[in-house]
Short mmCIF file of C-alpha atoms and ligand atoms in Angstrom, two decimals:
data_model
loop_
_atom_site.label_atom_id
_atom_site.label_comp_id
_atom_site.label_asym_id
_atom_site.label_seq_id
_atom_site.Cartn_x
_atom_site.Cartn_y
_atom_site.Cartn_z
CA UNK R 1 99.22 54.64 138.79
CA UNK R 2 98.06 51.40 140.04
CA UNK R 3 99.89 49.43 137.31
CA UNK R 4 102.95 47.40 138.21
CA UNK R 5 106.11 48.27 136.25
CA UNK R 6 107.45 46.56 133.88
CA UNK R 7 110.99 44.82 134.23
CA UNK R 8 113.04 42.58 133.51
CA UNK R 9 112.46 39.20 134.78
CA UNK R 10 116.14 37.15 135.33
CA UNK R 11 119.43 37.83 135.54
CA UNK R 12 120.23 35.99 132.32
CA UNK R 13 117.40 38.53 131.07
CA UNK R 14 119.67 41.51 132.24
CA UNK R 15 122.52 40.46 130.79
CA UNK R 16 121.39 39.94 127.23
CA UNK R 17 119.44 43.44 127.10
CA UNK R 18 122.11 45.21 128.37
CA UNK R 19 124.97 43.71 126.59
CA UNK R 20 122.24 43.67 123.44
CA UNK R 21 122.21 47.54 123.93
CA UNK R 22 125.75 47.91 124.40
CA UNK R 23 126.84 45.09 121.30
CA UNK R 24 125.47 46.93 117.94
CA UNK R 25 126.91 48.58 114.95
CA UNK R 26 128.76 50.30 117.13
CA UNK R 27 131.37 47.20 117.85
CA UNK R 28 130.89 45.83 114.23
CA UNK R 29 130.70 48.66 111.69
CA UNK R 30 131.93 51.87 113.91
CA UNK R 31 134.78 50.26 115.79
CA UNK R 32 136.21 49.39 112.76
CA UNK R 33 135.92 52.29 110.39
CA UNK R 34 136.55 54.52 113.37
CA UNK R 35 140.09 52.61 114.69
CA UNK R 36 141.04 52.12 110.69
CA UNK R 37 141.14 55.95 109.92
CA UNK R 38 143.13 57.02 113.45
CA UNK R 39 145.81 54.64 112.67
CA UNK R 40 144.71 51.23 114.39
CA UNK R 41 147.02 49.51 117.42
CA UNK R 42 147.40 52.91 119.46
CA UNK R 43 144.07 54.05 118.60
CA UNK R 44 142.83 50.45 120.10
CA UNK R 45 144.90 51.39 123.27
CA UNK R 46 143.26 54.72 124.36
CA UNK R 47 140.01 53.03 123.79
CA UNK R 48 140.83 50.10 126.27
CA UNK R 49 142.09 52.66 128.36
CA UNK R 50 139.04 54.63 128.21
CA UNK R 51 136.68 51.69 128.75
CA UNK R 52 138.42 50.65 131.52
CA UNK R 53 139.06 53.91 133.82
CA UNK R 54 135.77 55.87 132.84
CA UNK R 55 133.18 53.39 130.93
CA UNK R 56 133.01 50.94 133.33
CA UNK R 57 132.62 53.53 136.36
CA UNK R 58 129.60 55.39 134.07
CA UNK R 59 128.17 52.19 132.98
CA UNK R 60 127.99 51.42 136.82
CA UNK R 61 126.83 55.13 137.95
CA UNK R 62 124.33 55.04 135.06
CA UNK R 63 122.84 51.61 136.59
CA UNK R 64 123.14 53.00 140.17
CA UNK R 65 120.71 56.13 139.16
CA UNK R 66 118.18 54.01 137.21
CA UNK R 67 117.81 51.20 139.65
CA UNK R 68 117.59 53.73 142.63
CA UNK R 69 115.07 55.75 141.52
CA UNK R 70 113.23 53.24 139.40
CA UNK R 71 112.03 55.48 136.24
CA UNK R 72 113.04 57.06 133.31
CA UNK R 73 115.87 58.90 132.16
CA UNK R 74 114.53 62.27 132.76
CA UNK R 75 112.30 60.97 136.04
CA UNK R 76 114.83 59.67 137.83
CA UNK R 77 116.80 63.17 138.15
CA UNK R 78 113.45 64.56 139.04
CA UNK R 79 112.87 61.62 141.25
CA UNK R 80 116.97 61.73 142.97
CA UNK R 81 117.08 65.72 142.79
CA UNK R 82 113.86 67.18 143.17
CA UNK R 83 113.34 70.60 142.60
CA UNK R 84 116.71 71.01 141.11
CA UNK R 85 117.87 71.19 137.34
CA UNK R 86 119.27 67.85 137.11
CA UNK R 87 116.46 66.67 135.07
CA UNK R 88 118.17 68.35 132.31
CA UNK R 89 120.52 66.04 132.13
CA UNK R 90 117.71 63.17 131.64
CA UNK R 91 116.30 66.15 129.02
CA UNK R 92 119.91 66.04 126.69
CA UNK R 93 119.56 62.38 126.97
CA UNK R 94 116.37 61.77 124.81
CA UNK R 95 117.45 64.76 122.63
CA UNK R 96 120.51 62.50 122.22
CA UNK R 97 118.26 59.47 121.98
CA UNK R 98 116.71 61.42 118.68
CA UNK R 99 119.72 62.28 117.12
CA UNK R 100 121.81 59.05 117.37
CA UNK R 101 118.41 56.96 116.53
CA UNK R 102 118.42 59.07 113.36
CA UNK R 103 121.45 58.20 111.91
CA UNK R 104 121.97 55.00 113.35
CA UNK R 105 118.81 53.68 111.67
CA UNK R 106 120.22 54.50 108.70
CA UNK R 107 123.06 52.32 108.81
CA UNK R 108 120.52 49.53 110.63
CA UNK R 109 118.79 49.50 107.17
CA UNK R 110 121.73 49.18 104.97
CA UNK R 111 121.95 45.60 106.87
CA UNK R 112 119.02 44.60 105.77
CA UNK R 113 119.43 45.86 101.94
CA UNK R 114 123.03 44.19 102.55
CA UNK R 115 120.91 40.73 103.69
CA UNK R 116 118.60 40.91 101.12
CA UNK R 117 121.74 41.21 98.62
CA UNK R 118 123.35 38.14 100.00
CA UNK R 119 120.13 36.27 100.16
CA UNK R 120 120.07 37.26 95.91
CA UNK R 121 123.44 35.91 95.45
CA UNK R 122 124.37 39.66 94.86
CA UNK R 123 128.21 39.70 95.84
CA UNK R 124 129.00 36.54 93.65
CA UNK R 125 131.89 37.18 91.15
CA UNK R 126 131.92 40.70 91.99
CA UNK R 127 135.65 42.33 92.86
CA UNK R 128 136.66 44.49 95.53
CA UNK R 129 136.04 47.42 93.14
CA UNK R 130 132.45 46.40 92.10
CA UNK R 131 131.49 45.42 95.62
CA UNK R 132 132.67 49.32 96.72
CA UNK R 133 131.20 50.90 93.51
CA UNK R 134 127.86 48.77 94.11
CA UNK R 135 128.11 50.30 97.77
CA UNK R 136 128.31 53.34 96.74
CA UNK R 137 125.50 53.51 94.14
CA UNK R 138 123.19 52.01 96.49
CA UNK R 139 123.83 54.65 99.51
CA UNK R 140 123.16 57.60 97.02
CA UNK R 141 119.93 56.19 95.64
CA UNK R 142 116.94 57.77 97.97
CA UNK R 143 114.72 55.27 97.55
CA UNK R 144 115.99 51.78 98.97
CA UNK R 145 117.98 53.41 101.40
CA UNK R 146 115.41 55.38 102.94
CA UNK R 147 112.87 52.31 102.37
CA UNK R 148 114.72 49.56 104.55
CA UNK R 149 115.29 52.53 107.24
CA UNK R 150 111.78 52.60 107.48
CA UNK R 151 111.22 48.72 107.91
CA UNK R 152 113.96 49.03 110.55
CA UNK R 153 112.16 51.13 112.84
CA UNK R 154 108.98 49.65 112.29
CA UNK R 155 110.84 46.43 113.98
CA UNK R 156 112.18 48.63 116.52
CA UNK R 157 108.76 49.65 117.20
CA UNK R 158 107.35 46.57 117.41
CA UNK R 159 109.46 44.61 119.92
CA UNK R 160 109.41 47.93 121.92
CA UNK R 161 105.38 47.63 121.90
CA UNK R 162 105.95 44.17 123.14
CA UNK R 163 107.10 45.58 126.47
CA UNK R 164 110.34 44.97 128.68
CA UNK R 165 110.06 41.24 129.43
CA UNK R 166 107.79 40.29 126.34
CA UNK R 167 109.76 41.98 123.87
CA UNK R 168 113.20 43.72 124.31
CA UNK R 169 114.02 41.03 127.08
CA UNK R 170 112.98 37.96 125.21
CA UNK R 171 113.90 39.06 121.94
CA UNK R 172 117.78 39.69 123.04
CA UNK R 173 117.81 36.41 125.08
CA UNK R 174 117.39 34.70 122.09
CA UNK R 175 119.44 36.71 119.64
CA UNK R 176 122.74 37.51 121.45
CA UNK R 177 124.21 34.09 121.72
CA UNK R 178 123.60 33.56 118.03
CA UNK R 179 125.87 36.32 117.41
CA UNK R 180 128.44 35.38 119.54
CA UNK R 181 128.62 32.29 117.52
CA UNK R 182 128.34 33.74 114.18
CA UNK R 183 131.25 36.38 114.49
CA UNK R 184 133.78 33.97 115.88
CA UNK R 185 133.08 31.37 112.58
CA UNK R 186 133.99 34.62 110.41
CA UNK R 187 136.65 35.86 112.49
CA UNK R 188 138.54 32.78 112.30
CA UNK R 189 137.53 32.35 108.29
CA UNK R 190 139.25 35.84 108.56
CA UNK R 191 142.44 35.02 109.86
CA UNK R 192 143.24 32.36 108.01
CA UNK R 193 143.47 34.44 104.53
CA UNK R 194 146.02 35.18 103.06
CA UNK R 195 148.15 38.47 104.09
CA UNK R 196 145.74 38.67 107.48
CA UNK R 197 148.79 39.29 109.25
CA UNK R 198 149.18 43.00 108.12
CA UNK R 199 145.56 43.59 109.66
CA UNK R 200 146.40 41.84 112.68
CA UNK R 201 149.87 43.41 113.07
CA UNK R 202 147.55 47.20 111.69
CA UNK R 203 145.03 46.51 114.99
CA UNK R 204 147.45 45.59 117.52
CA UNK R 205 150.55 47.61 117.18
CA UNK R 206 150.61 50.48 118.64
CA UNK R 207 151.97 53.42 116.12
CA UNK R 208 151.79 56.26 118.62
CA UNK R 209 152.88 58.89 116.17
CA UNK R 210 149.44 58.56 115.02
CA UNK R 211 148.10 60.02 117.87
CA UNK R 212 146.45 63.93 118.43
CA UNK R 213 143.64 65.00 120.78
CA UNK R 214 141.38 64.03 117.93
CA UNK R 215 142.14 60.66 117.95
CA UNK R 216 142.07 60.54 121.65
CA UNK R 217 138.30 62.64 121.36
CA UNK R 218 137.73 59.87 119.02
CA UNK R 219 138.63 56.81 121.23
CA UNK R 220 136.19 58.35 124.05
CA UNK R 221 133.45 58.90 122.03
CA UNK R 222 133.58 55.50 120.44
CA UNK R 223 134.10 53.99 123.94
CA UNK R 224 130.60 55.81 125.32
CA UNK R 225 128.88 54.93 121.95
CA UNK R 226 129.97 51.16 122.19
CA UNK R 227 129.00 51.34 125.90
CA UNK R 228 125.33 52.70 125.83
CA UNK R 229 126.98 55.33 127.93
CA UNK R 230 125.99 58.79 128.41
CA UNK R 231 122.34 59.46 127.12
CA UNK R 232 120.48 57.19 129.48
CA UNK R 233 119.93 53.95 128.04
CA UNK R 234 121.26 52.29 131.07
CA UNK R 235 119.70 54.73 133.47
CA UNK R 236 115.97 53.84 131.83
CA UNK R 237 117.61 49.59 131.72
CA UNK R 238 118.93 50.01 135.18
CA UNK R 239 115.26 50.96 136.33
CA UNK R 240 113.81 47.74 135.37
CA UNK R 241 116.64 45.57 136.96
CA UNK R 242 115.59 43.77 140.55
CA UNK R 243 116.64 44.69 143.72
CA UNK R 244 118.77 41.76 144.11
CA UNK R 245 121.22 41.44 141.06
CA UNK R 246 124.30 42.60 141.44
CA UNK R 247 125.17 46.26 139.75
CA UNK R 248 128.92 46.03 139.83
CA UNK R 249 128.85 42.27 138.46
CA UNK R 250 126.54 43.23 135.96
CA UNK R 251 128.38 46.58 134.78
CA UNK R 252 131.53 44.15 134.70
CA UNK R 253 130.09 41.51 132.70
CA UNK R 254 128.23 43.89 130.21
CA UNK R 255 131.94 45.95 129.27
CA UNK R 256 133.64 42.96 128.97
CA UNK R 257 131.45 41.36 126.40
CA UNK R 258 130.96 44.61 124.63
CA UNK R 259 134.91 45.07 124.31
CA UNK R 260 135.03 41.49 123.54
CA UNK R 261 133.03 41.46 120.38
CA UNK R 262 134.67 45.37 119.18
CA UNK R 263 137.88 43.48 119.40
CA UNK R 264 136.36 40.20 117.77
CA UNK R 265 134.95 42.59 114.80
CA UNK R 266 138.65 44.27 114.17
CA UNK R 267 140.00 40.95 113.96
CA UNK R 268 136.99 39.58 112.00
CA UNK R 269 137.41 43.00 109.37
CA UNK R 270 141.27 44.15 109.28
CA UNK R 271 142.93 40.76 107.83
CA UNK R 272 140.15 41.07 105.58
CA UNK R 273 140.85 44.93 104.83
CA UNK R 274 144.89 44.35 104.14
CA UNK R 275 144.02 40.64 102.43
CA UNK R 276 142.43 42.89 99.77
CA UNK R 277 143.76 45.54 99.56
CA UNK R 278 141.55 48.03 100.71
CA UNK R 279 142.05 51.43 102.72
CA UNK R 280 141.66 50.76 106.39
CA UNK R 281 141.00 54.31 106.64
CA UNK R 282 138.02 53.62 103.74
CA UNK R 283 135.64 55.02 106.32
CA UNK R 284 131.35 54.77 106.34
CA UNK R 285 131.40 52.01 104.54
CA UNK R 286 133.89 49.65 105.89
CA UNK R 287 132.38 46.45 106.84
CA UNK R 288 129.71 46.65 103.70
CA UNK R 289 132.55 46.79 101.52
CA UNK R 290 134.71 43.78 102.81
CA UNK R 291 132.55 41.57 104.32
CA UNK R 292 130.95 40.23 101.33
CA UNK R 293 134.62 40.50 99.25
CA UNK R 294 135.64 37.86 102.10
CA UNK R 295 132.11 36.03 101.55
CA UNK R 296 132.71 36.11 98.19
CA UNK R 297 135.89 34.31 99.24
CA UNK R 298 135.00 31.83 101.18
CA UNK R 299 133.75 28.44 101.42
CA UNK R 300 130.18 28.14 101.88
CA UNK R 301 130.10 32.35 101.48
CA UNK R 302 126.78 32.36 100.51
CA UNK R 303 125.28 30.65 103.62
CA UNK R 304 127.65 32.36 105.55
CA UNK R 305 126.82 36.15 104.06
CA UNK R 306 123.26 35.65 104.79
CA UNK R 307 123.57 34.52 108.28
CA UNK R 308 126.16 37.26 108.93
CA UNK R 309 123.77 39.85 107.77
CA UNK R 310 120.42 38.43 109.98
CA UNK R 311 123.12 39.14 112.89
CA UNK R 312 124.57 42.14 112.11
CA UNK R 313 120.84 43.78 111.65
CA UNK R 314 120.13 41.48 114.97
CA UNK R 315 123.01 43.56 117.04
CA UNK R 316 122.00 46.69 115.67
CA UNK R 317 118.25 45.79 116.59
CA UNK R 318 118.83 44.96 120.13
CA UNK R 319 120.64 48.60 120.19
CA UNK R 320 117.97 50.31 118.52
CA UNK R 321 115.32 49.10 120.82
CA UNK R 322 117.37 50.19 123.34
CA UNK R 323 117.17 53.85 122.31
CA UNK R 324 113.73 53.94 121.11
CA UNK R 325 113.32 52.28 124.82
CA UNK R 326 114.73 56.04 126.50
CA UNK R 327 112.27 57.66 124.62
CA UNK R 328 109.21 55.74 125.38
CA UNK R 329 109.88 55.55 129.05
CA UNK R 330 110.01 59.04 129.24
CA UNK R 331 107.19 59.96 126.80
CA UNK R 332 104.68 57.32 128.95
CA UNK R 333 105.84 57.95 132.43
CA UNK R 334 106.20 62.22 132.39
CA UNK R 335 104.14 62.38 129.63
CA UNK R 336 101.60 59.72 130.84
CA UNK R 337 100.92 58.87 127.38
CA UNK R 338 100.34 54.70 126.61
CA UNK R 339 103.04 52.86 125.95
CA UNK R 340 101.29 51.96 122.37
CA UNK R 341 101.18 55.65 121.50
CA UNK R 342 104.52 56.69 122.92
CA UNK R 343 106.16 54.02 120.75
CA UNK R 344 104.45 55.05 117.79
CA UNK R 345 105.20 59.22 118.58
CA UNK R 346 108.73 57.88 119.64
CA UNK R 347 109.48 55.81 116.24
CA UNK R 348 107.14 58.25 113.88
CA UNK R 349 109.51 61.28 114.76
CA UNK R 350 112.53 59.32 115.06
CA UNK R 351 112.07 58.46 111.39
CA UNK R 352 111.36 62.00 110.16
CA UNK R 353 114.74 63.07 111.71
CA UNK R 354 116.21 59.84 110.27
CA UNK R 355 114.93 60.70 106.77
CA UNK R 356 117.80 63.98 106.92
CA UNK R 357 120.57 61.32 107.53
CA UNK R 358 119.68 58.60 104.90
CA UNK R 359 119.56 61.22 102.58
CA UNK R 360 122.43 62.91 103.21
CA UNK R 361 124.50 59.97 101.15
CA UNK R 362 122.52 61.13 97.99
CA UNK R 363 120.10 64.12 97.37
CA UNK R 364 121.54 65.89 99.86
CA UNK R 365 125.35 65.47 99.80
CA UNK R 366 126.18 68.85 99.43
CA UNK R 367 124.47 70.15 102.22
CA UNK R 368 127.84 70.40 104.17
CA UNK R 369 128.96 72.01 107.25
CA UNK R 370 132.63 72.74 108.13
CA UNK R 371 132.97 69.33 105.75
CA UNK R 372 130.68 67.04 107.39
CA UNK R 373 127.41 65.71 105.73
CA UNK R 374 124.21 66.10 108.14
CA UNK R 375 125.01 62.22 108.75
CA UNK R 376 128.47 62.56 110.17
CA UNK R 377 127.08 65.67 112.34
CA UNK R 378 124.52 63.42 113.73
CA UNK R 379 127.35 60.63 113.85
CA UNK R 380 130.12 63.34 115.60
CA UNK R 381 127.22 65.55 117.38
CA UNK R 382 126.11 62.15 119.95
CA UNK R 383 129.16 60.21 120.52
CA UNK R 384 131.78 63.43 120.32
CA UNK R 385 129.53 65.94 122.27
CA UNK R 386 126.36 65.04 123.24
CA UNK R 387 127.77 61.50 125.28
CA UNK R 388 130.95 62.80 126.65
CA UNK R 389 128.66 65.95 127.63
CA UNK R 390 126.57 63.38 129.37
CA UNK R 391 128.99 61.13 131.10
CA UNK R 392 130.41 63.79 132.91
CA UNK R 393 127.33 65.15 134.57
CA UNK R 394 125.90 61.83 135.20
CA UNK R 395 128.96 60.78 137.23
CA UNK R 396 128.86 64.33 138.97
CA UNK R 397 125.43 63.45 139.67
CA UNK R 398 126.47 60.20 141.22
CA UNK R 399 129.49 61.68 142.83
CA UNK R 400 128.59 64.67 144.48
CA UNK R 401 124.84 64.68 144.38
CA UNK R 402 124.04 61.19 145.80
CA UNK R 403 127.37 60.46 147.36
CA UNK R 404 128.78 57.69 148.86
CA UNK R 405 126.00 56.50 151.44
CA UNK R 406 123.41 56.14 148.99
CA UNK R 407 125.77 54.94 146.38
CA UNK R 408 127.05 52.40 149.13
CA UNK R 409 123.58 51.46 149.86
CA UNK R 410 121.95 50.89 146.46
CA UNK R 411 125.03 48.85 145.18
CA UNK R 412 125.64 46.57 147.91
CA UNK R 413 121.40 46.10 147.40
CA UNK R 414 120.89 47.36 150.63
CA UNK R 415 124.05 46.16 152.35
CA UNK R 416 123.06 42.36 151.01
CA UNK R 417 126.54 42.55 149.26
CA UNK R 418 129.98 43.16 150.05
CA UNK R 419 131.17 45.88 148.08
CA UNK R 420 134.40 46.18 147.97
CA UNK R 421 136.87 49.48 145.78
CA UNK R 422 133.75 51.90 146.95
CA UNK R 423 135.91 54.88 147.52
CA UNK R 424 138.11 54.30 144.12
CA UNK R 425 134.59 53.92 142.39
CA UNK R 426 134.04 57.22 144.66
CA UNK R 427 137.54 59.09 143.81
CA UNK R 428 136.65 58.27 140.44
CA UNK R 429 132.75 59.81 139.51
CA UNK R 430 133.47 62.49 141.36
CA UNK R 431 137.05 63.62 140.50
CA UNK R 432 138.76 61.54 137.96
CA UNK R 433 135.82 60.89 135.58
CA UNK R 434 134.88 64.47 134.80
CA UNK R 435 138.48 66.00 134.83
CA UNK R 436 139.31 63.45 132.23
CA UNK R 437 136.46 63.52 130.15
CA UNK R 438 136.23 67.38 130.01
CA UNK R 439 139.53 67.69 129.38
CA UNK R 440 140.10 65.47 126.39
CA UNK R 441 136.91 66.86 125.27
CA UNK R 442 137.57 70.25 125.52
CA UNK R 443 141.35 69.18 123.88
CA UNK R 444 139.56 67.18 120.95
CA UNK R 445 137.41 69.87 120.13
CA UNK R 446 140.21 72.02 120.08
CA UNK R 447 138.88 74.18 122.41
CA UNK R 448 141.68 74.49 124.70
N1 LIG G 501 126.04 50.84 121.97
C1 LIG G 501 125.31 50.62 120.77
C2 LIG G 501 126.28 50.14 119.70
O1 LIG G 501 127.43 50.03 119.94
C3 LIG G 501 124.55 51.84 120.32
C4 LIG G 501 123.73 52.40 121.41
C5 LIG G 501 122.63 51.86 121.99
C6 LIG G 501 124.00 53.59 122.11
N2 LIG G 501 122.22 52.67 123.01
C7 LIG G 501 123.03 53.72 123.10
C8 LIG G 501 124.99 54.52 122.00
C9 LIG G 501 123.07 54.78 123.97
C10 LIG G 501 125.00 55.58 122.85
C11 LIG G 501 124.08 55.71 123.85
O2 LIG G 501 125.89 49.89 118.61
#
């Protein structure tokens, strides 16, 4: 292949994919419903915990493999291990990509149903119960649902066609600043409600008789999920970052601004949640029951609801091009397929899974499992299993498989940086990181 690869072009451009990928509905809608039904301030402290002492080191090891060997998820185990089965790693990954696409699109197109509600006027003079009842009644009913999940990966697929640079890069450089913006005007329109207190006091203190191996399983998976971490999103981004940007710097910047807006979107949604009244442990539908009750609230709501909306199906974008992203890589570079036709194969199949999760909120409610919907298994299967599965091998990989010189070498950019905590980054993929994430899986699944 003669062709030049495709990358991203500036740091700035780095940045903004990577944090887009990372900053979805996994800060604004999961974070929330997740953190409000295992009891909220200790819940919130495992997860720092977690992000801190194993997302940051996987973010970083994921990086480390991509830019090294400079392909996709799956190719760059081939690529760093050849001849050895490390590639299935890279192999759970886009299985992963499939299954958290699926039901992740789903969600993605309530947004835009949500947007095109707010756009209508729809949450005007409705109360708390109308806005959950209308909720309701709209997830159950195939058609719209199913409908704007379609549109949503159709926009997937098309800034995905555009390429690296001409689409997912240039796309998130201009969409995550507006965000930024957007959630602190409603966070602060959030606080200063009436009764916020008992949301802020819900999120920040710590209850820690709340707290079982499930909630700690919980806080793991939703810090991998909010991270990109696990499936190779940042293995297949990491590939098309330059030789000279700094890894550890970027890692760094990319968890702090994903934690950042998780904690932003608790503060923005739990005043709200205790201001009205409503279960913090509501679940699914969390933010697309109270945000518009607080639009319908506020001064200039209307304006407000619709540009909350464009950005919350912005974040989610920026993440689902992300995914789609793992896929295509590996279906044009091992698969030498186009990157026209592996978009199209990627987001054409995605969808057909997808359709299973949409309607698992209506026509097929009762098909039920140990009492989860196909949705939640989808939801549970990727971040509960299939990322902390993946987290620990990739930072065995790292660890023990390309060990500290090559490490060393590829995140100092060929010893043009100073590098400085090596051997804790070291002690940590190869001994701390996978102790700790099998055992809290093993614990959460109740396996041990
Ligand atoms: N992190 C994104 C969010 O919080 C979702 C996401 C994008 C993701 N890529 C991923 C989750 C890879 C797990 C693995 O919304």
């Amino acid at each position: 292949m003669a062709n030049i690869r495709d990358g991203f072009g500036s740091k700035a451009g780095v940045i903004a994919a990577a944090a887009g990928s990372a900053v979805g509905l996994g800060n604004i809608w999961r974070f929330p419903y997740v953190a409000g039904e295992n009891g909220g301030g200790a819940f919130l402290l495992i997860y720092l915990g977690f992000i801190l002492v194993i997302g940051f080191p996987v973010m970083l090891a994921e990086l480390t493999i991509g830019r090294r060997a400079q392909l996709n998820a799956l190719g760059s185990f081939k690529k760093l291990a050849p001849g050895k089965p490390w590639f299935l790693v890279g192999l759970m990954g886009i299985g992963a990509a499939f299954v958290i696409l699926a039901f992740y699109s789903t969600i993605a197109g309530w947004t835009l149903e949500y947007l095109s509600q707010a756009i209508s006027n729809g949450f005007s003079g409705k109360s708390a119960d109308e806005l959950k009842v209308s909720f309701e009644s709209f997830q159950a009913a195939p058609f719209r649902p199913l409908i704007w999940q379609m549109v949503f990966m159709f926009l997937t697929g098309f800034i995905v066609f555009s390429g690296v640079k001409k689409g997912i890069e240039k796309y998130a450089k201009i969409l995550m600043p507006v965000l930024l913006v957007l959630i602190l005007i409603i966070s602060v329109r959030s606080l200063t409600l009436p009764g916020a207190m008992g949301g802020i006091e819900f999120l920040f203190k710590p209850d820690f008789s709340k707290i079982t191996w499930g909630v700690v399983l919980d806080a793991l998976g939703q810090a991998a999920f909010s991270l990109s971490i696990g499936m190779g999103t940042l293995i297949t981004y990491g590939s098309y970052i330059k030789k000279d940007i700094n890894l550890p710097i970027t890692a760094l910047q990319v968890t702090a601004a994903d934690t950042f807006i998780a904690v932003l979107a608790g503060i923005m949604i739990f005043p709200a949640v205790f201001a009205f009244g409503i279960d913090p442990a509501e679940g699914f539908g969390l933010v697309f029951i109270v945000l518009p009750n607080i639009f319908e609230q506020m001064a200039g709501g209307y304006f407000f609801s619709i540009l909350f909306f464009v950005l919350l199906a912005i974040a989610a974008l920026t993440s689902t091009v992300s995914v789609l992203e793992v896929v295509v890589a590996y279906f044009s570079e091992e698969l030498n397929m186009s990157r026209k036709k592996a978009t199209i194969l990627g987001s054409v199949g995605i969808s057909i899974v997808g359709v299973f999760a949409t309607l698992s909120f209506g026509p097929l409610k009762n098909a039920v499992l140990f009492d989860k919907t196909i949705f939640a298994w989808f939801d549970f299967l990727s971040a509960n299993v299939l990322l902390p599965l993946g987290a620990i091998f990739i930072v065995i990989f790292v660890g023990w498989h390309l060990g500290k010189k090559q490490v060393k070498d590829e995140i100092s950019n060929q010893g043009e940086l100073k590098v400085r905590l090596i051997n804790v980054f070291m002690i940590i993929v190869k001994f701390f990181a996978p102790v700790a994430i099998a055992a809290v899986f093993l614990y959460g699944l109740g396996l041990f």
